[in-house]
CSV table of C-alpha atoms and ligand atoms in Angstrom, one decimal:
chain,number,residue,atom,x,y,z
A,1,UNK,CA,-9.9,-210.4,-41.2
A,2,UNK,CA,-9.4,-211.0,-37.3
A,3,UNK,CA,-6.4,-210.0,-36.1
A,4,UNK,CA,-6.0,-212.7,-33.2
A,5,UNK,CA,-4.2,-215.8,-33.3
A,6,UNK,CA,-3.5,-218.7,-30.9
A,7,UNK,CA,0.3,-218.9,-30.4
A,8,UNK,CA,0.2,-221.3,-26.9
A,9,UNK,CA,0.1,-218.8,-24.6
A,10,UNK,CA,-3.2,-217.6,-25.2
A,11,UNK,CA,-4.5,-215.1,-27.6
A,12,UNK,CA,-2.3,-212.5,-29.1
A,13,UNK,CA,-2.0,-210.2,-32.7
A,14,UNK,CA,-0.1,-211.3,-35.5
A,15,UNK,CA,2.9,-209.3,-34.8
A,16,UNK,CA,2.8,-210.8,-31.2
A,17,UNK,CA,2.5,-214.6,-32.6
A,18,UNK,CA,5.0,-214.2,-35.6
A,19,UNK,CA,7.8,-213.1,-32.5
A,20,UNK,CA,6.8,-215.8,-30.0
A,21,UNK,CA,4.9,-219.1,-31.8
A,22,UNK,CA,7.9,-221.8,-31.4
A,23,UNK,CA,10.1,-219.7,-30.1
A,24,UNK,CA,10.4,-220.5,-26.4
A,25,UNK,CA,13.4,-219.5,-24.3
A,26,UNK,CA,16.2,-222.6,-24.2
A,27,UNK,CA,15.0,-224.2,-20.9
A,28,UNK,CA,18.7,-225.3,-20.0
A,29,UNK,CA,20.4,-221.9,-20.9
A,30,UNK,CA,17.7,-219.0,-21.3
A,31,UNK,CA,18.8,-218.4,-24.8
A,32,UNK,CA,15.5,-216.3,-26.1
A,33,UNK,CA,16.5,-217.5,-30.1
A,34,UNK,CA,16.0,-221.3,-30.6
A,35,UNK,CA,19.6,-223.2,-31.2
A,36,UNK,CA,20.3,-224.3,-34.5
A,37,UNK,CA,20.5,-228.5,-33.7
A,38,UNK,CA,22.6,-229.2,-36.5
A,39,UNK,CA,22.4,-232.7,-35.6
A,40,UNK,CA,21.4,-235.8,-37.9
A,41,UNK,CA,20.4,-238.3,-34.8
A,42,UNK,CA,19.2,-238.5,-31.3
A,43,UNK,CA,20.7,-240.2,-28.2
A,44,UNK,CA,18.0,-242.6,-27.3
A,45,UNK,CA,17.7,-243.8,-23.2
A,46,UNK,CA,17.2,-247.5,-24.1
A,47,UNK,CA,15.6,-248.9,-27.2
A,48,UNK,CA,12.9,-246.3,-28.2
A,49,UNK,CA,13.5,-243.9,-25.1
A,50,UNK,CA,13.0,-240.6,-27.2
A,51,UNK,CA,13.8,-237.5,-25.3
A,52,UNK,CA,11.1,-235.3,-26.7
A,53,UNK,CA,10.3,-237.5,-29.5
A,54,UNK,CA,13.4,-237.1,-31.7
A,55,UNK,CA,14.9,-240.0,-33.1
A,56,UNK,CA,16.6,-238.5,-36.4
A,57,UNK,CA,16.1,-235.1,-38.6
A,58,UNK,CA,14.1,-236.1,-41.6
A,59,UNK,CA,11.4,-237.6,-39.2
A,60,UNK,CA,11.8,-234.4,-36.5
A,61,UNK,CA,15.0,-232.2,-35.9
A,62,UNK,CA,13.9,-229.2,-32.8
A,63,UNK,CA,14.9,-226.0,-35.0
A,64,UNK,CA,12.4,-227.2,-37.8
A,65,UNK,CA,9.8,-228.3,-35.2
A,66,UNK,CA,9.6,-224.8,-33.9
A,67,UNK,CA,9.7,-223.1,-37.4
A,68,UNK,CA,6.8,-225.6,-37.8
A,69,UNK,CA,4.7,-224.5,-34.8
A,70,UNK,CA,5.4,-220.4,-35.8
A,71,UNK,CA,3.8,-221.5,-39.3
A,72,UNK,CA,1.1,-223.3,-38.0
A,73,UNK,CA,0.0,-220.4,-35.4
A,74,UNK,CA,0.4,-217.8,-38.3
A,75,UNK,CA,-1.8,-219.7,-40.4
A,76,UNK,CA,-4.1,-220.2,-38.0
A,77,UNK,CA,-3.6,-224.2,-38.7
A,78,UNK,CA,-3.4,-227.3,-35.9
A,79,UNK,CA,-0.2,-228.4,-38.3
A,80,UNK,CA,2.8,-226.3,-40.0
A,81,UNK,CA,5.4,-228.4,-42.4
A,82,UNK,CA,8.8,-227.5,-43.7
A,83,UNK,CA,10.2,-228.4,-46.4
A,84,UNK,CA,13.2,-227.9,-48.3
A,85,UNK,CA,11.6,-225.6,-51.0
A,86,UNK,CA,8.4,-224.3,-52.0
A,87,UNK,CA,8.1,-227.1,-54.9
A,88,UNK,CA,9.3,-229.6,-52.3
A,89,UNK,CA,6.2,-229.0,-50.4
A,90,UNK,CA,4.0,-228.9,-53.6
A,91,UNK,CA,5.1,-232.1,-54.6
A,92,UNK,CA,4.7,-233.1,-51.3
A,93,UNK,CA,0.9,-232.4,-51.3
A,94,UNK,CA,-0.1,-233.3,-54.8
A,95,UNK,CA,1.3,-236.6,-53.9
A,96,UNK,CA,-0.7,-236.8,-50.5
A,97,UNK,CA,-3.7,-235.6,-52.3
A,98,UNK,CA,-3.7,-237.2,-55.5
A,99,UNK,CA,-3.8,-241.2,-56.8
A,100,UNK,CA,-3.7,-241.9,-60.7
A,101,UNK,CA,-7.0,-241.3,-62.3
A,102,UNK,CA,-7.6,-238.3,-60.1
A,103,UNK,CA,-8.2,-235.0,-61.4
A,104,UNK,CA,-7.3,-231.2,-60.3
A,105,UNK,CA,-8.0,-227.9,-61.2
A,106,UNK,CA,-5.8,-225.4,-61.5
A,107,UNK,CA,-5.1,-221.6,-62.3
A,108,UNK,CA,-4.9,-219.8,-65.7
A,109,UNK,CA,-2.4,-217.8,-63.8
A,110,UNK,CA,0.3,-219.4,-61.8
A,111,UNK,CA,4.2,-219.7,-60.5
A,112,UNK,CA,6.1,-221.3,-63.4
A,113,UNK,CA,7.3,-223.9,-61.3
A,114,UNK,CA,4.1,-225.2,-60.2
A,115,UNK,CA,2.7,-225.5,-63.7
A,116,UNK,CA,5.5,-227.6,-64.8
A,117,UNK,CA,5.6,-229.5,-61.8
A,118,UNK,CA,1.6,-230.5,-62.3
A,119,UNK,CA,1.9,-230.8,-66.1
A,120,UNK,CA,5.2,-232.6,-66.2
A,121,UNK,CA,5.8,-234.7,-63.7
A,122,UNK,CA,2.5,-235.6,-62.0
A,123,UNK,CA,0.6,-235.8,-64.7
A,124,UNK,CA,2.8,-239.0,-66.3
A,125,UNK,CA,1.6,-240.6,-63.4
A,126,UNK,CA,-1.9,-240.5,-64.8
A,127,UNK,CA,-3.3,-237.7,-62.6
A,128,UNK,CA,-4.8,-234.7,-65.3
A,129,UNK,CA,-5.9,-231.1,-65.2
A,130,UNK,CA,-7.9,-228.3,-66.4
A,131,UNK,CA,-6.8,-224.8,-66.6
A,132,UNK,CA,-9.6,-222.6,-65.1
A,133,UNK,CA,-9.9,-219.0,-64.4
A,134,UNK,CA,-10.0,-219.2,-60.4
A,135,UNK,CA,-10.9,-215.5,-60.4
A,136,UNK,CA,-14.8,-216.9,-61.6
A,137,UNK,CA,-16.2,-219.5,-59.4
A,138,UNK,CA,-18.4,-220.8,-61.5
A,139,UNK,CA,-15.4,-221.6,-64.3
A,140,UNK,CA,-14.0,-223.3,-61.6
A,141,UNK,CA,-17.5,-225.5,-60.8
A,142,UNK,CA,-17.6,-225.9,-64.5
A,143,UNK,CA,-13.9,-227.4,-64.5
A,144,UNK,CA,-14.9,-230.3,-61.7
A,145,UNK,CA,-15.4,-233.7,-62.8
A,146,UNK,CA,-16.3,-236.9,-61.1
A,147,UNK,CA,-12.5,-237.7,-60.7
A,148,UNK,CA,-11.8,-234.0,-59.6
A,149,UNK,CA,-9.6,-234.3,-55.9
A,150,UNK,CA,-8.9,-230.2,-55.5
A,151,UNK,CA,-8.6,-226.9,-56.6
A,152,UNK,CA,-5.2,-225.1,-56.6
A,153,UNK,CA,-5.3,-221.5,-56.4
A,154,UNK,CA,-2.6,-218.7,-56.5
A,155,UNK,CA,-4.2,-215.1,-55.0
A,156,UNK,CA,-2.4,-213.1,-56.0
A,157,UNK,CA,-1.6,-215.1,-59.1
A,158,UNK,CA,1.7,-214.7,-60.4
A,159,UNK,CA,2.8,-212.6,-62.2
A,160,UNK,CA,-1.0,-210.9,-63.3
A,161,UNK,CA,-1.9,-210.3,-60.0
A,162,UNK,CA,-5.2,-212.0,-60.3
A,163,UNK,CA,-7.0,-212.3,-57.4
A,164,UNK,CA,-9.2,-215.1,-56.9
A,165,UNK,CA,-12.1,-215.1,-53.9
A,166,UNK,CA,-11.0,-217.4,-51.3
A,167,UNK,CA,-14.3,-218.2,-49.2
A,168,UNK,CA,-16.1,-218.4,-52.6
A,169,UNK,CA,-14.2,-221.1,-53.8
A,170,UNK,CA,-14.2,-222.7,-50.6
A,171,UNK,CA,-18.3,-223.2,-51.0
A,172,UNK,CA,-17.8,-224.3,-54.2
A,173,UNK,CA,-15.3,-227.2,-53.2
A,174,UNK,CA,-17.1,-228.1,-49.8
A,175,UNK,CA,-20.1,-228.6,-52.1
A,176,UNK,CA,-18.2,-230.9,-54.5
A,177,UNK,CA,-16.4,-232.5,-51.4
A,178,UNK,CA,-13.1,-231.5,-53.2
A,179,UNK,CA,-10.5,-229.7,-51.4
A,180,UNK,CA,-8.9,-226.2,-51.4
A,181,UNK,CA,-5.8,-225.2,-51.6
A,182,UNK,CA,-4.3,-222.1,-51.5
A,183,UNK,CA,-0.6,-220.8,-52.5
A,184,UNK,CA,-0.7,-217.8,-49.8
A,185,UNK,CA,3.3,-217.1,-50.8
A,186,UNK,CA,2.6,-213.8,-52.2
A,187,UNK,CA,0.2,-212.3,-49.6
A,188,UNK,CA,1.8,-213.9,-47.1
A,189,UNK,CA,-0.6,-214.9,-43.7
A,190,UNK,CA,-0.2,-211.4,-42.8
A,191,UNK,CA,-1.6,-210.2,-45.0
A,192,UNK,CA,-4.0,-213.0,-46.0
A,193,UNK,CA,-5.6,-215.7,-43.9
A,194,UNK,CA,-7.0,-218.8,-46.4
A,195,UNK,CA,-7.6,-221.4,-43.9
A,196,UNK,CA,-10.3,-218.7,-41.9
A,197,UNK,CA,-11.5,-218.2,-45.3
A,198,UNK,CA,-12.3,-221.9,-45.8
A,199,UNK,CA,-9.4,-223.5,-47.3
A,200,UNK,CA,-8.1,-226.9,-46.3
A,201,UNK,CA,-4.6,-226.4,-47.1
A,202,UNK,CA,-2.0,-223.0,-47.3
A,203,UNK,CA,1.1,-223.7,-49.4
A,204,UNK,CA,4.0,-221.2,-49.7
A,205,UNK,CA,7.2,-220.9,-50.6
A,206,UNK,CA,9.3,-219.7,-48.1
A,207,UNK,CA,11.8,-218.7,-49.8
A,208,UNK,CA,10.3,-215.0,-50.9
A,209,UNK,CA,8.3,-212.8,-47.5
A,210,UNK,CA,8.2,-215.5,-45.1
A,211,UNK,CA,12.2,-215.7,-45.1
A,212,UNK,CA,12.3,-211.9,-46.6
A,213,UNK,CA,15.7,-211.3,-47.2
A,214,UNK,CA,16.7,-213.4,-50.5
A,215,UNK,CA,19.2,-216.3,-48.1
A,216,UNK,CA,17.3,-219.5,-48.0
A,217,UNK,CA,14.9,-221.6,-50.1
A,218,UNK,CA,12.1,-223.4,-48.6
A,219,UNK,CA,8.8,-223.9,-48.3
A,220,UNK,CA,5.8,-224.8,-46.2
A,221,UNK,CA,2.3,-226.8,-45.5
A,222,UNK,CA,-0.1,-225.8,-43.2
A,223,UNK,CA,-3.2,-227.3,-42.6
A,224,UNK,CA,-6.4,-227.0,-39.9
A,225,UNK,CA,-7.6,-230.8,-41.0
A,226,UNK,CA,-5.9,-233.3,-38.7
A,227,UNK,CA,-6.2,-236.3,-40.5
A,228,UNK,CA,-4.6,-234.3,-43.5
A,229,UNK,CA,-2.2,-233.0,-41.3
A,230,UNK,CA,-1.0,-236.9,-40.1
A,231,UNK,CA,-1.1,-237.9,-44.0
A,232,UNK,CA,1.0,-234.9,-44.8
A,233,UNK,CA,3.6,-235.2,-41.9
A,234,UNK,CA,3.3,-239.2,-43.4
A,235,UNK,CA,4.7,-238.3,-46.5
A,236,UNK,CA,6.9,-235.5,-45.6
A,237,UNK,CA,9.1,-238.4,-43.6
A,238,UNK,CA,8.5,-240.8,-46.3
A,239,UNK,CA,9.6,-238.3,-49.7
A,240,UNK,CA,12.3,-236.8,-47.1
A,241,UNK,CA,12.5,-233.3,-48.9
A,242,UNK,CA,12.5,-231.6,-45.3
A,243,UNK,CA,13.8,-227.9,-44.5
A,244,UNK,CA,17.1,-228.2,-42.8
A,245,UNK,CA,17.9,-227.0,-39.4
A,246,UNK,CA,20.0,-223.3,-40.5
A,247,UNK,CA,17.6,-222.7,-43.2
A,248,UNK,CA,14.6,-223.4,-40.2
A,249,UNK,CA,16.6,-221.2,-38.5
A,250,UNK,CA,16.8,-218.0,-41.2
A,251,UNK,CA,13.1,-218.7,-41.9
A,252,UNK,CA,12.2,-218.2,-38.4
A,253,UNK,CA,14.3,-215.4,-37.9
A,254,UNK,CA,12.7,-213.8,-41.2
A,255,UNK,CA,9.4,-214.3,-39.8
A,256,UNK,CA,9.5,-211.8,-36.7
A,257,UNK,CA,9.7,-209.0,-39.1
A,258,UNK,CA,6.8,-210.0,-41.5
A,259,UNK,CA,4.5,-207.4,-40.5
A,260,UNK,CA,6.3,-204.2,-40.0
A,261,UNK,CA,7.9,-205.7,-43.9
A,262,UNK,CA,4.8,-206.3,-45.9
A,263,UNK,CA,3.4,-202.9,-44.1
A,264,UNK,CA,6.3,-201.0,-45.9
A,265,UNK,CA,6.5,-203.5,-49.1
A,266,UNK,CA,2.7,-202.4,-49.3
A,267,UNK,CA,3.1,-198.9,-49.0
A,268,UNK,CA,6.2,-198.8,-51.5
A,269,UNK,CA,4.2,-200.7,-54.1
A,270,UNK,CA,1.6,-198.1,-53.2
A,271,UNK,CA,3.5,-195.1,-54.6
A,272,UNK,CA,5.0,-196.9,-57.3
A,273,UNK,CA,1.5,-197.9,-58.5
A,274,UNK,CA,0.5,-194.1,-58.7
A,275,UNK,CA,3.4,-193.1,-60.6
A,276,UNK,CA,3.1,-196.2,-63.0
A,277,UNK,CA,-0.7,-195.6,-64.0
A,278,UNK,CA,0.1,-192.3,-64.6
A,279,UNK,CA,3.7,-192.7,-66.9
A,280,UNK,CA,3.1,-191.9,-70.6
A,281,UNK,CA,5.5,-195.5,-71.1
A,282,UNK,CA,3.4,-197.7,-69.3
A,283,UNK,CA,0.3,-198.9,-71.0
A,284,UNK,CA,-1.6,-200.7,-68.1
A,285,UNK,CA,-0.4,-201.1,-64.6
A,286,UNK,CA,-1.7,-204.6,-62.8
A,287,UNK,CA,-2.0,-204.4,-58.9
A,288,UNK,CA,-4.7,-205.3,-56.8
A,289,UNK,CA,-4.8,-202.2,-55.4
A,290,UNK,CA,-6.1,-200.1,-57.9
A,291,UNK,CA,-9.9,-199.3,-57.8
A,292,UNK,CA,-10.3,-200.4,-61.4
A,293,UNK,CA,-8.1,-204.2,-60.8
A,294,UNK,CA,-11.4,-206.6,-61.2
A,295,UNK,CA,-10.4,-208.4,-58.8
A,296,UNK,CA,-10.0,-204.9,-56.5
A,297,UNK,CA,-13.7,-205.9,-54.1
A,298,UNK,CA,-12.3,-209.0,-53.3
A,299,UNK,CA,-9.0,-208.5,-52.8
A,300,UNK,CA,-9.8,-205.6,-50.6
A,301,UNK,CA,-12.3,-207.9,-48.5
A,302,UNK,CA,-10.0,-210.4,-47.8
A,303,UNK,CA,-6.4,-208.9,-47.7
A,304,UNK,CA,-5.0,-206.5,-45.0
A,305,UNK,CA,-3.2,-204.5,-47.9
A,306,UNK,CA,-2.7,-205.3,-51.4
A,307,UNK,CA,1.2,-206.6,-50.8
A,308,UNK,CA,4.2,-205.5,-52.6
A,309,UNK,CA,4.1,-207.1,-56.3
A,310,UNK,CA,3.7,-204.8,-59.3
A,311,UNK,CA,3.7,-206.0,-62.6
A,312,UNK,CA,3.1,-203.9,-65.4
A,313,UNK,CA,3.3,-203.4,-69.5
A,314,UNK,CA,5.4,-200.9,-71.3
A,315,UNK,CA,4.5,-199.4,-75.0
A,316,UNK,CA,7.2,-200.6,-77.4
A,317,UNK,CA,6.7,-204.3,-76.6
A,318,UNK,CA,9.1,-207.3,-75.4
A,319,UNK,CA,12.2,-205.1,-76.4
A,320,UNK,CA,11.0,-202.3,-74.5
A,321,UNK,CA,10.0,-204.0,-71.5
A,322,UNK,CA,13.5,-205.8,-71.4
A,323,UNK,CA,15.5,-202.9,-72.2
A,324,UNK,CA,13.8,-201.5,-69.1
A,325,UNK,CA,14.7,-204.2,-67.2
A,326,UNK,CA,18.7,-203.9,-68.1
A,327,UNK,CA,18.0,-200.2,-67.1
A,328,UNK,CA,17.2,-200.2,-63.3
A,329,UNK,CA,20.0,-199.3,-61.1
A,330,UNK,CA,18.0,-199.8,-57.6
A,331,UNK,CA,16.1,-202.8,-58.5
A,332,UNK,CA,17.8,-206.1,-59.3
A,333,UNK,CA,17.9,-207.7,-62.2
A,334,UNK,CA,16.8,-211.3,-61.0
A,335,UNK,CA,14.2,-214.1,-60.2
A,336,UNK,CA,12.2,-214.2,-56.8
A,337,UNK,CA,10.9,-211.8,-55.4
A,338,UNK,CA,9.7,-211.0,-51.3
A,339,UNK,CA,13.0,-209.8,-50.1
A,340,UNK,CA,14.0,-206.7,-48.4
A,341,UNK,CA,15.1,-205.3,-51.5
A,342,UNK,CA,13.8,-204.7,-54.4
A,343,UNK,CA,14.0,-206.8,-57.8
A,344,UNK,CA,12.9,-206.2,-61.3
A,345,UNK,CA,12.6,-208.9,-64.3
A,346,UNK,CA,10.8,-209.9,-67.2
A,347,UNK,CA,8.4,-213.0,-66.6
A,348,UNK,CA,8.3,-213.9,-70.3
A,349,UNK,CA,11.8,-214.9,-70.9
A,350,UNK,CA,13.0,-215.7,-66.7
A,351,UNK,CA,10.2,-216.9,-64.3
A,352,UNK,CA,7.6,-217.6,-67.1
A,353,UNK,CA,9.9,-219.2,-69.5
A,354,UNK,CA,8.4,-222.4,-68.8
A,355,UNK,CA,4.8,-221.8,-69.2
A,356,UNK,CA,5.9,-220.3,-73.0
A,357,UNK,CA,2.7,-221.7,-75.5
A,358,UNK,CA,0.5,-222.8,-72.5
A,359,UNK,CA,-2.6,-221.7,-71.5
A,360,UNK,CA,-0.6,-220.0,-68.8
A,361,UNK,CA,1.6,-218.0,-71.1
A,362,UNK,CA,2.1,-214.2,-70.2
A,363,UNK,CA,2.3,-211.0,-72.1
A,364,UNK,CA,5.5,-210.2,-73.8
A,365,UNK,CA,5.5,-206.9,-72.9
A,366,UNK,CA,5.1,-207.3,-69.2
A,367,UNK,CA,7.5,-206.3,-66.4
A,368,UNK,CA,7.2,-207.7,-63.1
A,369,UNK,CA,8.7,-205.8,-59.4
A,370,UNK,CA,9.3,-206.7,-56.2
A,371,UNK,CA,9.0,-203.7,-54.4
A,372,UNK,CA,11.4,-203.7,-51.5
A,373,UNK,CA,11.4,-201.8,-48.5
A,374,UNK,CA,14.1,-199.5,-49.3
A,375,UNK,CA,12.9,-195.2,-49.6
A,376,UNK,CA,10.5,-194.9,-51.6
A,377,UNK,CA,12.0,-191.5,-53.6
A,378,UNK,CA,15.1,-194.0,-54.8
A,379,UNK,CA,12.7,-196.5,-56.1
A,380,UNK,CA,10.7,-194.3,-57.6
A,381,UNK,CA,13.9,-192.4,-59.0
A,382,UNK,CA,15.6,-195.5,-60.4
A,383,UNK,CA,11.9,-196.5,-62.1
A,384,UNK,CA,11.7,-193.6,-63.9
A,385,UNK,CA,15.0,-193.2,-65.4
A,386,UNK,CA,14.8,-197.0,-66.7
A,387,UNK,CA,11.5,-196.0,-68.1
A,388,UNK,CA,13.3,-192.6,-70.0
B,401,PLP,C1,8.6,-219.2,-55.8
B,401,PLP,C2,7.2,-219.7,-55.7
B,401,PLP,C3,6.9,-221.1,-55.6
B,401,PLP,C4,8.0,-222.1,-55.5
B,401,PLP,O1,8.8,-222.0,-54.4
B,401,PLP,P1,10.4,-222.4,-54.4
B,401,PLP,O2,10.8,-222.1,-53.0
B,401,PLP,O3,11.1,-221.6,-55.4
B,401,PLP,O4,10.5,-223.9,-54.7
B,401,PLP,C5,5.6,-221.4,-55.5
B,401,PLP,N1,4.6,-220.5,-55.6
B,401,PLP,C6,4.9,-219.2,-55.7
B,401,PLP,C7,3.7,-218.2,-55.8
B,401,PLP,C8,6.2,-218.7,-55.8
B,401,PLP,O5,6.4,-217.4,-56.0
């Protein structure tokens, strides 16, 4: 994957980018961190005299703008957009994308949220789906109709850790003139780059690495296409579910630290992945890591490192792999997942609950981790006295 990015002072790494992309020293007062304008409107000089195009918060508000310019640099993307959660921005771009009668495709394997969000609340407004295994491109091909608008894809998928191939998929949508988007929340662009693979659109929530330490919801667009871009900025003003200025703000913040985060998140998951496969209690370990993942070629093609999300299944079933859960004293007991520290649950009955009887439906006995960035040896510890 390359390794250079355009932030608007030239060319620079990643690490370089994620620390400087929209954040530009306060020209009045040096301040090297951008203010938080907690401000709702805009002092105009005469009718329609914007200073600096602001005219009132949902439409443009400075801290968000230069959260939105870090994103889009990140991604590698002309446009970044901020909303006010991941799902804000999903609804945000089914809505942009999609008119009824249209059709999508969409993961076997997926955030809970976005399932229910497709199958409940846009589909009763006549747009339908099929469920495809995105980890085959020709299932996906298969799954396109006449009607068919895009392909959704989560790689890593959550929580199976699928991993579908990116530029792949992008041929196969080009060639259908159908677009491609891509959930990059659990690779994060540091670790993954969709739109140099070929995809038209990066969605993530922003609320798990990009913020990384478990304070703010939100989510974000990004997008290389520039007439997308205007129809997407369009209907982010007009739906009005925009990121506000302090959680801008922590996002931003969260973002100079992505890369020296998902380096250690990656190398903790690591370890815990060697001492999983080789536990008597776990029955199969699921991480794209691991040379016999079939998704493990791919995955290593297109991602930097294979990110810090473990799941895995415990012998003794559902009340086995909850009773583990209950037993972690280092890992949380709780939903999300991309923070600094590190969080333990049970898809089947908390994140997954809502995809229960669906195609989507996960294994009972399946735990999911977040593997945080604290030592290793504790995390490893606290696993293995929860697992007995
Ligand atoms: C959490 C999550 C979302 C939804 O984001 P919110 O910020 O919770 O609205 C979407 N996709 C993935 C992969 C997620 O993990």
């Amino acid at each position: 994957m390359s390794d250079r990015h355009s932030d608007g002072h030239g060319t620079h790494g990643f690490e370089t980018v994620a620390i400087h992309a929209g954040n530009t020293p306060d020209p009045m007062t040096g301040a090297v961190v951008p203010a938080i304008y907690q401000v709702s409107t805009y002092k105009q000089d005469g009718v329609g005299g914007l200073r600096g195009g602001y005219e009132y918060s949902r439409s443009g508000n400075p801290t968000r703008t230069a959260l939105e310019e870090n994103l889009a640099a990140l991604e590698g993307g002309r446009r970044g957009l901020a909303f006010a959660s991941g799902l804000a921005a999903e609804d945000c771009l089914l809505r942009t994308l999609l008119a009824p009668g249209d059709h999508l495709v969409i993961p076997d394997d997926a955030y809970g949220g976005t399932f229910r969000l497709i199958s409940k609340v846009v589909a009763r407004w006549g747009v339908d789906y099929t469920v495809a295994d995105t980890s085959d491109p020709v299932a996906v091909r298969d799954a396109l109709t006449d009607r068919t608008k895009a392909i959704w894809v989560e790689t890593p998928s959550n929580p199976l850790l699928g991993i579908s191939d990116i530029a792949a998929l992008a041929g196969v949508a080009r060639a259908a003139g159908v677009r491609l988007v891509v959930d990059n929340t659990f690779a994060s662009p540091y670790l993954q780059q969709p739109l140099a693979l070929g995809a038209d659109v990066v969605v993530h929530s922003t609320t798990k690495y990009m913020g990384g330490h478990s304070d703010v919801v939100g989510g974000a667009l990004v997008t290389d296409d520039q007439e997308l871009a205007d129809e997407l900025a369009y209907h982010q003003n007009a739906m009005g579910a925009v990121a506000g200025p302090f959680d801008s703000w922590l996002v931003l913040r969260g973002i100079k630290t992505l890369a020296v985060r998902m380096d250690r998140h990656s190398a903790n998951a690591e370890r815990i992945v060697e001492m999983l496969s080789r536990h008597p209690k776990v029955t199969k370990v699921l991480y794209p890591g691991l040379a016999e993942h079939p998704g493990h070629e791919v995955a290593a093609k297109q991602m930097r490192s294979f990110g810090g999300m473990v799941s895995f299944q415990v012998a003794g079933g559902e009340q086995e792999a909850v009773a583990v859960c209950d037993r972690t004293k280092v890992f949380t007991l709780g939903e999300s997942l991309g923070g600094v520290e590190s969080l333990i649950e049970h898809p089947g009955r908390m994140t997954h609950a809502s995809v229960a009887g669906s195609q989507l439906e996960v294994p009972s006995d399946l735990v999911r981790l977040s593997v945080g960035i604290e030592n290793a040896e504790d995390l490893l510890a606290d696993l293995q006295q929860a697992l007995g």
